[in-house]
CSV table of C-alpha atoms and ligand atoms in Angstrom, one decimal:
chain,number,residue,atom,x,y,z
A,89,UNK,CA,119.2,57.4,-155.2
A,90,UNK,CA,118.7,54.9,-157.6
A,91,UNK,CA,115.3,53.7,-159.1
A,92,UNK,CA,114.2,51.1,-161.5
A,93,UNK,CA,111.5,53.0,-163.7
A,94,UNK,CA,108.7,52.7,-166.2
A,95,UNK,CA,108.7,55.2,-168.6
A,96,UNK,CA,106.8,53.6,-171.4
A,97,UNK,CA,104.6,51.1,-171.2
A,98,UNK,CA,106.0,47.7,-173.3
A,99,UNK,CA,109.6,48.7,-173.0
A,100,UNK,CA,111.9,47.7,-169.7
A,101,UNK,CA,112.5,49.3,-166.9
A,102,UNK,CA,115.1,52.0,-167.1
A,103,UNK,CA,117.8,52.9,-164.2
A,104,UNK,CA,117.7,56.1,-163.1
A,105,UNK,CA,119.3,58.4,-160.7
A,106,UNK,CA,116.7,61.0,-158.8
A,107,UNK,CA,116.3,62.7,-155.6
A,108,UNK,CA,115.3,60.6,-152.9
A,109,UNK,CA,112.8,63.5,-152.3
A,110,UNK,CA,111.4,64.9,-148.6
A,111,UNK,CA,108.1,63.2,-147.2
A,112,UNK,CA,105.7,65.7,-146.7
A,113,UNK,CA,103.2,65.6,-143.4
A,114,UNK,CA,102.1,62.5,-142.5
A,115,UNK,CA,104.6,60.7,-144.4
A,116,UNK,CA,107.7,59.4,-144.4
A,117,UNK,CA,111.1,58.5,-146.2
A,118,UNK,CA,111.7,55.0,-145.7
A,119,UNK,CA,115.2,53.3,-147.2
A,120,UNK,CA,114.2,50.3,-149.0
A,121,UNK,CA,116.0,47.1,-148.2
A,122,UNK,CA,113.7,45.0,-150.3
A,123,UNK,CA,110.6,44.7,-152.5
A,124,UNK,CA,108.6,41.9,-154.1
A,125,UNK,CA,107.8,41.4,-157.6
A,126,UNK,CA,104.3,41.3,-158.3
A,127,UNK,CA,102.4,40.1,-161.4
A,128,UNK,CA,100.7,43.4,-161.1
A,129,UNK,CA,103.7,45.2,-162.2
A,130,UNK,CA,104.2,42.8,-165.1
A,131,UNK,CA,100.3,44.3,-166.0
A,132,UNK,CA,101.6,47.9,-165.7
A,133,UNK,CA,104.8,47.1,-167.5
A,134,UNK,CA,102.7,46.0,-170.3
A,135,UNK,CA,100.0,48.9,-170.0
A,136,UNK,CA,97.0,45.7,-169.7
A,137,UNK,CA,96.2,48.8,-166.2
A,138,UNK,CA,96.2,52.2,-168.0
A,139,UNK,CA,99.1,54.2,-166.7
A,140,UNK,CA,98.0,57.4,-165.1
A,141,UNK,CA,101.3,58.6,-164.0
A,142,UNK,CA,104.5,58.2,-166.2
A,143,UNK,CA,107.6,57.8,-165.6
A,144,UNK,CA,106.2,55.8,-162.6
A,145,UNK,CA,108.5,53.6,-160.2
A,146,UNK,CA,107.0,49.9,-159.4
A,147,UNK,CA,107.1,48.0,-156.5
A,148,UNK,CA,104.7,47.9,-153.9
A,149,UNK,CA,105.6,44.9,-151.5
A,150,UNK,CA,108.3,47.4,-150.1
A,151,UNK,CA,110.5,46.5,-146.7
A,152,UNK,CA,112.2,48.9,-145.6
A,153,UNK,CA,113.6,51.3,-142.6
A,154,UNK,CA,112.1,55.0,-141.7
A,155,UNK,CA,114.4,57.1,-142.6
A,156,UNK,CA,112.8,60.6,-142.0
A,157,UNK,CA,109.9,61.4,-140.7
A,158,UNK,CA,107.4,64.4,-142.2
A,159,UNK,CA,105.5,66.7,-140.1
A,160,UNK,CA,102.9,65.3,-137.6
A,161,UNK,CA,104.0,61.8,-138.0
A,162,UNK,CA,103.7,59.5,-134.5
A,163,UNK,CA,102.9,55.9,-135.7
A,164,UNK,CA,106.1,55.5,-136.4
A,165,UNK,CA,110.2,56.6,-135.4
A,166,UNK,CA,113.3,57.1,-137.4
A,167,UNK,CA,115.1,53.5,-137.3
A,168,UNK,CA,111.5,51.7,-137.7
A,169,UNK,CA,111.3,48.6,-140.0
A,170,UNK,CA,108.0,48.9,-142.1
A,171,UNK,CA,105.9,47.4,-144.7
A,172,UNK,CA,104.2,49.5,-147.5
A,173,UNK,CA,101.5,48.0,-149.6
A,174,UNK,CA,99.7,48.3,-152.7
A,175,UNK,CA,96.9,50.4,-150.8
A,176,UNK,CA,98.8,53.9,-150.9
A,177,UNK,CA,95.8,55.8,-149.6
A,178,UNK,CA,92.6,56.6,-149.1
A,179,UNK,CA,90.3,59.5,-148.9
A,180,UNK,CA,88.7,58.3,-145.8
A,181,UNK,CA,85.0,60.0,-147.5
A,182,UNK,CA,83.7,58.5,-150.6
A,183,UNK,CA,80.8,56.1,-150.4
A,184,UNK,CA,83.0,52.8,-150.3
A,185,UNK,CA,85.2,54.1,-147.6
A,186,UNK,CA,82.2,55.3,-145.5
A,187,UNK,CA,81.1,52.1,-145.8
A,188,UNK,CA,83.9,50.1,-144.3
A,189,UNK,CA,85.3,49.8,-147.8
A,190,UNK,CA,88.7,51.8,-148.4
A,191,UNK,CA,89.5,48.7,-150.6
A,192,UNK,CA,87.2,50.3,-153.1
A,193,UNK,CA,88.1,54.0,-152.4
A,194,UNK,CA,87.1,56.0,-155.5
A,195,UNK,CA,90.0,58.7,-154.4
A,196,UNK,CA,92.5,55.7,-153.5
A,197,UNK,CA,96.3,56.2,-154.6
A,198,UNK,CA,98.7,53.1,-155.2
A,199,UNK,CA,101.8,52.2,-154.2
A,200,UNK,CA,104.0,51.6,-157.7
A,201,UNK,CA,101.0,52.8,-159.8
A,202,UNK,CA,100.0,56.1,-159.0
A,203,UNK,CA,102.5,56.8,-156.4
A,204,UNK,CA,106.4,55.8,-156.7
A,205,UNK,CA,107.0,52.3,-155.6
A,206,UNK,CA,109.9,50.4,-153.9
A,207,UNK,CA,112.1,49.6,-157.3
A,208,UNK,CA,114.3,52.2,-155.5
A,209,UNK,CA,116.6,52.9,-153.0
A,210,UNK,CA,114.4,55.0,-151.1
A,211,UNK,CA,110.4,55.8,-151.2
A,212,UNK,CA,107.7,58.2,-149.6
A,213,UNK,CA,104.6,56.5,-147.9
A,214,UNK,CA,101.8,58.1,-145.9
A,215,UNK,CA,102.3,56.6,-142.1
A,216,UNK,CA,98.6,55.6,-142.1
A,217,UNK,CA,99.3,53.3,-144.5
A,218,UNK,CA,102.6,51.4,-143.5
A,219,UNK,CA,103.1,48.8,-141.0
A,220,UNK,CA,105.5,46.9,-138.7
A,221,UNK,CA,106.6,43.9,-139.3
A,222,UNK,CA,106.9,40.7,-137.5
A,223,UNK,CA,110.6,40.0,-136.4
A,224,UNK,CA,110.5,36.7,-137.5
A,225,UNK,CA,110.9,37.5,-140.9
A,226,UNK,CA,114.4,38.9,-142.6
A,227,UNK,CA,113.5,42.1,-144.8
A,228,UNK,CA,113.5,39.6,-148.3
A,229,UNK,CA,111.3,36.9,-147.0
A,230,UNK,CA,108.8,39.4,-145.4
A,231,UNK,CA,108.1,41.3,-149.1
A,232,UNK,CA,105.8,39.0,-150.4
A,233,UNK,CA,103.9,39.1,-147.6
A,234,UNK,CA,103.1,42.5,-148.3
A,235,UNK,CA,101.0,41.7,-151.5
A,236,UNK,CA,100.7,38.0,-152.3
A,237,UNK,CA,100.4,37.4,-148.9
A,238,UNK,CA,97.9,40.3,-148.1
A,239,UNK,CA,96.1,39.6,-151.6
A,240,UNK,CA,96.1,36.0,-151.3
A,241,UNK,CA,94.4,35.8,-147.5
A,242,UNK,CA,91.8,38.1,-148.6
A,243,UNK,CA,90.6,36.0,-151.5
A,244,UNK,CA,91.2,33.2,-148.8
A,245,UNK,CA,88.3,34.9,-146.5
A,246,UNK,CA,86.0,36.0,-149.6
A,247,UNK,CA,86.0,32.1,-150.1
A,248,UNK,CA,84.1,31.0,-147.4
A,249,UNK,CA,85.2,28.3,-145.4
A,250,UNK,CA,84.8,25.4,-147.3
A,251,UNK,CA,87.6,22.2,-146.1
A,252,UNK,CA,88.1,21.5,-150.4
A,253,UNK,CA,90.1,24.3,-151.8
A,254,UNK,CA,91.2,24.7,-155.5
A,255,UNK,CA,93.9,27.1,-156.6
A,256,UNK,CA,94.6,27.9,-159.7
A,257,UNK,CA,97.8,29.6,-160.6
A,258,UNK,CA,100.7,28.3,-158.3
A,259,UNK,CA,102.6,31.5,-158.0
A,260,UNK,CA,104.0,33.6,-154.9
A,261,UNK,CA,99.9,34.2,-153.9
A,262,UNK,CA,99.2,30.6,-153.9
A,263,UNK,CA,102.7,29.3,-152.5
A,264,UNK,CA,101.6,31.7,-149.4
A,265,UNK,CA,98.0,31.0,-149.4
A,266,UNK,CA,97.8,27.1,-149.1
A,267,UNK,CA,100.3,27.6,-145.9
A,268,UNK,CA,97.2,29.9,-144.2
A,269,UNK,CA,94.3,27.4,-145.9
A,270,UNK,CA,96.1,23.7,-144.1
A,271,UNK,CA,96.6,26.0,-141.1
A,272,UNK,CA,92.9,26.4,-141.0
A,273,UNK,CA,92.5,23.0,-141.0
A,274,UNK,CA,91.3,22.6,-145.6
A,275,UNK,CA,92.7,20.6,-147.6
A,276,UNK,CA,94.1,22.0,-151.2
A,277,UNK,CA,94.1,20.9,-154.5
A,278,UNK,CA,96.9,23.2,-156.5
A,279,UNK,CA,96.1,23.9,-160.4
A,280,UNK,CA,99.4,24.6,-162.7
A,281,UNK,CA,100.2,25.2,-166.3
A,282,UNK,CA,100.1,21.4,-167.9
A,283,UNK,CA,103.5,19.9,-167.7
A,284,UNK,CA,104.7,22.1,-165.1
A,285,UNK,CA,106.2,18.8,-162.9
A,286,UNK,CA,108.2,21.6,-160.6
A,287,UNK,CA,104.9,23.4,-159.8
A,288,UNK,CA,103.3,20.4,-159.2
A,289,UNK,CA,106.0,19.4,-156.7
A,290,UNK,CA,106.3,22.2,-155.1
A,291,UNK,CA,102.9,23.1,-154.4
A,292,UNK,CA,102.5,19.6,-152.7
A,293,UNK,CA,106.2,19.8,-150.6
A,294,UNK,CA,103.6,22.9,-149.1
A,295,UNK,CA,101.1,21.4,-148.0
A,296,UNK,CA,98.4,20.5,-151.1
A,297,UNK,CA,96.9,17.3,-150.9
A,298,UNK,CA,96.8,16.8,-155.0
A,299,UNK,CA,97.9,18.8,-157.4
A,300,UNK,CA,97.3,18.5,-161.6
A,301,UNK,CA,96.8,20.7,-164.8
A,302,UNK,CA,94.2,23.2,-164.6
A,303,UNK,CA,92.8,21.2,-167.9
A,304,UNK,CA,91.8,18.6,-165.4
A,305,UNK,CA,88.7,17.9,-163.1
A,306,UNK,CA,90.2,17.9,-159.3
A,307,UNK,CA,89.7,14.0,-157.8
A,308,UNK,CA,86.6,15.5,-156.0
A,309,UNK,CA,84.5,18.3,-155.8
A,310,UNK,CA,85.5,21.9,-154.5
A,311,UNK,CA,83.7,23.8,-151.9
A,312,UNK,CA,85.7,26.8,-153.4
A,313,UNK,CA,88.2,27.5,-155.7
A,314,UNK,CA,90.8,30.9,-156.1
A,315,UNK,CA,91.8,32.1,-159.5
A,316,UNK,CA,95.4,33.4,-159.5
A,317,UNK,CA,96.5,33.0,-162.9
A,318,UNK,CA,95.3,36.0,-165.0
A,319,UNK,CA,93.8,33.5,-167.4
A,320,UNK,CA,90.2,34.3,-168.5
A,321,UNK,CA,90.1,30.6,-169.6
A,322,UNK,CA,90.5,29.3,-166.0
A,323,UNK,CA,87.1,30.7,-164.9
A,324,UNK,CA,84.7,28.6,-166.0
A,325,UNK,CA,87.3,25.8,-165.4
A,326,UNK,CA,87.0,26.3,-161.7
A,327,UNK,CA,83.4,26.4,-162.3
A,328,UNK,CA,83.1,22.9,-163.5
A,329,UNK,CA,85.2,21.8,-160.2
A,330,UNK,CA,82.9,23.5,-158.0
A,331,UNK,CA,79.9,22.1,-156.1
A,332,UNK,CA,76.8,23.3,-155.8
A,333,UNK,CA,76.9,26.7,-153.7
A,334,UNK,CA,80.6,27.0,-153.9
A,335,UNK,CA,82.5,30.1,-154.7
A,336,UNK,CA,85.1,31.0,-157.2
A,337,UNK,CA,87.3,34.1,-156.3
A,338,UNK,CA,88.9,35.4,-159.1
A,339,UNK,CA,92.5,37.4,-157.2
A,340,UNK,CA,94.1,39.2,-159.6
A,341,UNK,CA,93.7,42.4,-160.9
A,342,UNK,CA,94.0,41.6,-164.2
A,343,UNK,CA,92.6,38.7,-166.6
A,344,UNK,CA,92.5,38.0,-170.4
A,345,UNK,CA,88.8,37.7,-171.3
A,346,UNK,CA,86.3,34.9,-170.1
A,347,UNK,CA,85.2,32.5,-172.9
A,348,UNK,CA,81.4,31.9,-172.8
A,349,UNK,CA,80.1,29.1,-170.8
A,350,UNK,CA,76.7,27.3,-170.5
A,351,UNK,CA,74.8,28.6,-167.6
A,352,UNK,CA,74.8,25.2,-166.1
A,353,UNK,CA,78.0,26.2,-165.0
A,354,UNK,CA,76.6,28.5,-162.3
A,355,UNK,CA,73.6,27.3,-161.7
A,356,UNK,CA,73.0,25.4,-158.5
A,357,UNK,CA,73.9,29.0,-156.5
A,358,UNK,CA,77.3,28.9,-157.0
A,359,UNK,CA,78.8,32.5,-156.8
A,360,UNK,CA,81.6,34.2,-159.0
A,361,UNK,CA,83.4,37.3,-157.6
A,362,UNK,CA,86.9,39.1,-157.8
A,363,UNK,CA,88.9,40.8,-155.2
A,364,UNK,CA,89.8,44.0,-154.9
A,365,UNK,CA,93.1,45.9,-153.5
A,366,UNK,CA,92.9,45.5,-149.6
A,367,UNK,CA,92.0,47.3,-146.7
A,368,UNK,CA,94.4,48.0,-144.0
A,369,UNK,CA,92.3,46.0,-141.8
A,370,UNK,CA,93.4,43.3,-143.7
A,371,UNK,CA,97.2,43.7,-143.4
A,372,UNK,CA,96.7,44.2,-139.5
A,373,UNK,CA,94.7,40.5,-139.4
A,374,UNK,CA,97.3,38.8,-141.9
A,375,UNK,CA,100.8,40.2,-140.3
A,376,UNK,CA,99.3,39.1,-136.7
A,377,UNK,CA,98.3,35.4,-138.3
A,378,UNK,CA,101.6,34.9,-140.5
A,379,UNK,CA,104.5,34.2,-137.8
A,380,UNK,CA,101.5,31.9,-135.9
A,381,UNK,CA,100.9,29.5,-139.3
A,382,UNK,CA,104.0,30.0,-139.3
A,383,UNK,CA,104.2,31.1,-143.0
A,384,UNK,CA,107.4,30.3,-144.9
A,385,UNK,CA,108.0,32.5,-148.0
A,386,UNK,CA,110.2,31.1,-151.1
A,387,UNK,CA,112.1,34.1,-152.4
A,388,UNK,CA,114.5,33.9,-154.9
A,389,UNK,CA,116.9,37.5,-155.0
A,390,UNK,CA,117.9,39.8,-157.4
A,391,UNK,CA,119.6,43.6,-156.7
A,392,UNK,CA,117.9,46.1,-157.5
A,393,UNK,CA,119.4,46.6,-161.2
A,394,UNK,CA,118.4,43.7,-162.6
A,395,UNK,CA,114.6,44.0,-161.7
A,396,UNK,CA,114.1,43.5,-165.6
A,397,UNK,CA,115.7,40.0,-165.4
A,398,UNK,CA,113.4,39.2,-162.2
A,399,UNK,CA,110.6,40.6,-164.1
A,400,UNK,CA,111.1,38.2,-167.1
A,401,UNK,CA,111.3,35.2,-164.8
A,402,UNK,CA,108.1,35.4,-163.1
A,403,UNK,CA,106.5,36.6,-166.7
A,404,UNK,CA,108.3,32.9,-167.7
A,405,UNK,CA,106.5,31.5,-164.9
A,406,UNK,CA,110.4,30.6,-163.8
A,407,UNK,CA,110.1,31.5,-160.5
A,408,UNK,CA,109.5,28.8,-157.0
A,409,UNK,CA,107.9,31.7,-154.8
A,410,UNK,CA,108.3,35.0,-155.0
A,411,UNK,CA,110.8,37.2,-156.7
A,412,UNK,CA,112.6,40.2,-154.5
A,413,UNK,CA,114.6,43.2,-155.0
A,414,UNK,CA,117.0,43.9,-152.8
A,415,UNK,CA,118.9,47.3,-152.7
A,416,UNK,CA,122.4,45.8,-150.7
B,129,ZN,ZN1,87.5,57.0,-150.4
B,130,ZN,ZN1,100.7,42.8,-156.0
């Protein structure tokens, strides 16, 4: 099979051609039809998250159809479409997952980071960990669900549910998220990069009711506001659009440092947090909710090969959406 892979951090991916491999119990072989591009990868590309496993394949917004099943496996059937996420797995007994946390598992594995990803033609998975997917969606719309979507409604709920919503970052997170936040009924104000006109547009053809340069104050105040953008710089930005008690969620996983800000900034109870991987209670909540909003996803296609070009783009900030492999 073919995979696109990391084999040093800071230099592209490389094409290679491995053994699609056997999935061991509890897991299965699934042939990819398509996976997302996700900012995180561009972090691992660039070795901003330590690698721990090299060469390592990325990709883990993967769509594709169970191939093989290993021993013990009965949550799925040869034939089956499913969805892998970044969650790989869990040991099911630290603290955090004892608690109702697998999100912060101290034993957890990830999908293109410490387990092969879906920049292939084929990938293992643990069955506990994969799920269907609604039949709404064709196998290249439904891959961003799998992380901006997933990511993007958890950092939705650690919000609160304040109607004056700020995102910052207008990527394939937000271009899903403000579809779920106006079907709840808020109203969204969409931060971009100054000058970007297109990203401007396009968050407001989905539903934001203003949209501007994160350098600027939002028309009002926000009850909350989600940090996409793995700018440090945007932090107390979102602060200073915030009202009193409000929240500011920072999404990704990665963020250049955050300048130092007067204390005023905070002050008045309002909270700063991040978000962490996701649980697979998540997934379950957000792949019953997306066909209902319905969510629309924007992808724009690339095969497999050229994952370095689709890479590039969204590293550009090129991209309307969400970027996706396909394997054709
Ligand atoms: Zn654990
Ligand atoms: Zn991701």
């Amino acid at each position: 099979m073919r995979a696109m892979r990391l084999e040093k951090p800071g230099a592209p991916l490389v094409l290679a051609h491995m053994a699609k491999g056997a999935p061991g119990p509890g897991e299965i072989l699934i042939q990819v039809r398509a996976c997302g591009v996700c900012r995180t990868d561009l972090h691992i590309l660039d070795g901003e998250l330590a690698a721990s496993k090299l060469p390592i394949v990325p990709g883990h917004e993967i769509i594709g159809i169970v191939a093989e099943l290993g021993a013990g496996v009965e949550r799925c059937k040869i034939g089956d479409r499913v969805g892998v996420p970044w969650l790989g797995i869990t040991c099911g007994d630290c603290g955090p997952c004892r608690a109702g946390r697998e999100n912060l598992c101290e034993n957890a594995r990830f999908t293109g980071y410490t387990i092969d990803g879906g920049y292939a033609d084929y990938a293992i998975a643990d069955q506990r960990f994969c799920f269907p997917i609604p039949d709404r969606y064709g196998d290249a719309e439904a891959a961003p669900l799998l992380c901006a979507g997933l990511i993007g409604y958890r950092a939705l709920r650690m919000a609160g549910v304040g109607e004056r919503l700020g995102l910052y970052g207008f990527g394939a997170a937000a271009h899903i998220a403000v579809q779920v936040a106006c079907h709840q009924g808020r109203r969204v104000f969409a931060f971009t990069r100054t000058g970007d006109q297109a990203g401007q547009d396009f968050a407001r053809r989905l539903g934001a009711v203003w949209a501007g340069s994160s350098e600027r104050l939002p028309p009002e105040e926000l009850d909350a506001a989600i940090i996409f953008a793995p700018a440090g710089a945007l932090v107390p930005a979102a602060l200073k659009a915030i009202a009193p008690a409000g929240t500011v969620v920072c999404a990704g996983i990665h963020m250049s440092d955050i300048p130092s800000f007067p204390y005023a900034l905070l002050w008045r109870e309002r909270v700063l947090r991040s978000v962490a991987n996701l649980t697979r209670a998540d997934a379950e909540e957000f792949l019953e909710l997306a066909p209902r909003v319905p969510v629309k996803t924007e992808v724009e296609i690339f095969p497999l090969a050229a994952a370095n070009e689709a890479l590039a783009r969204l590293r550009q900030g090129k991209l309307r959406g969400a970027a996706v492999l396909t394997t054709g």
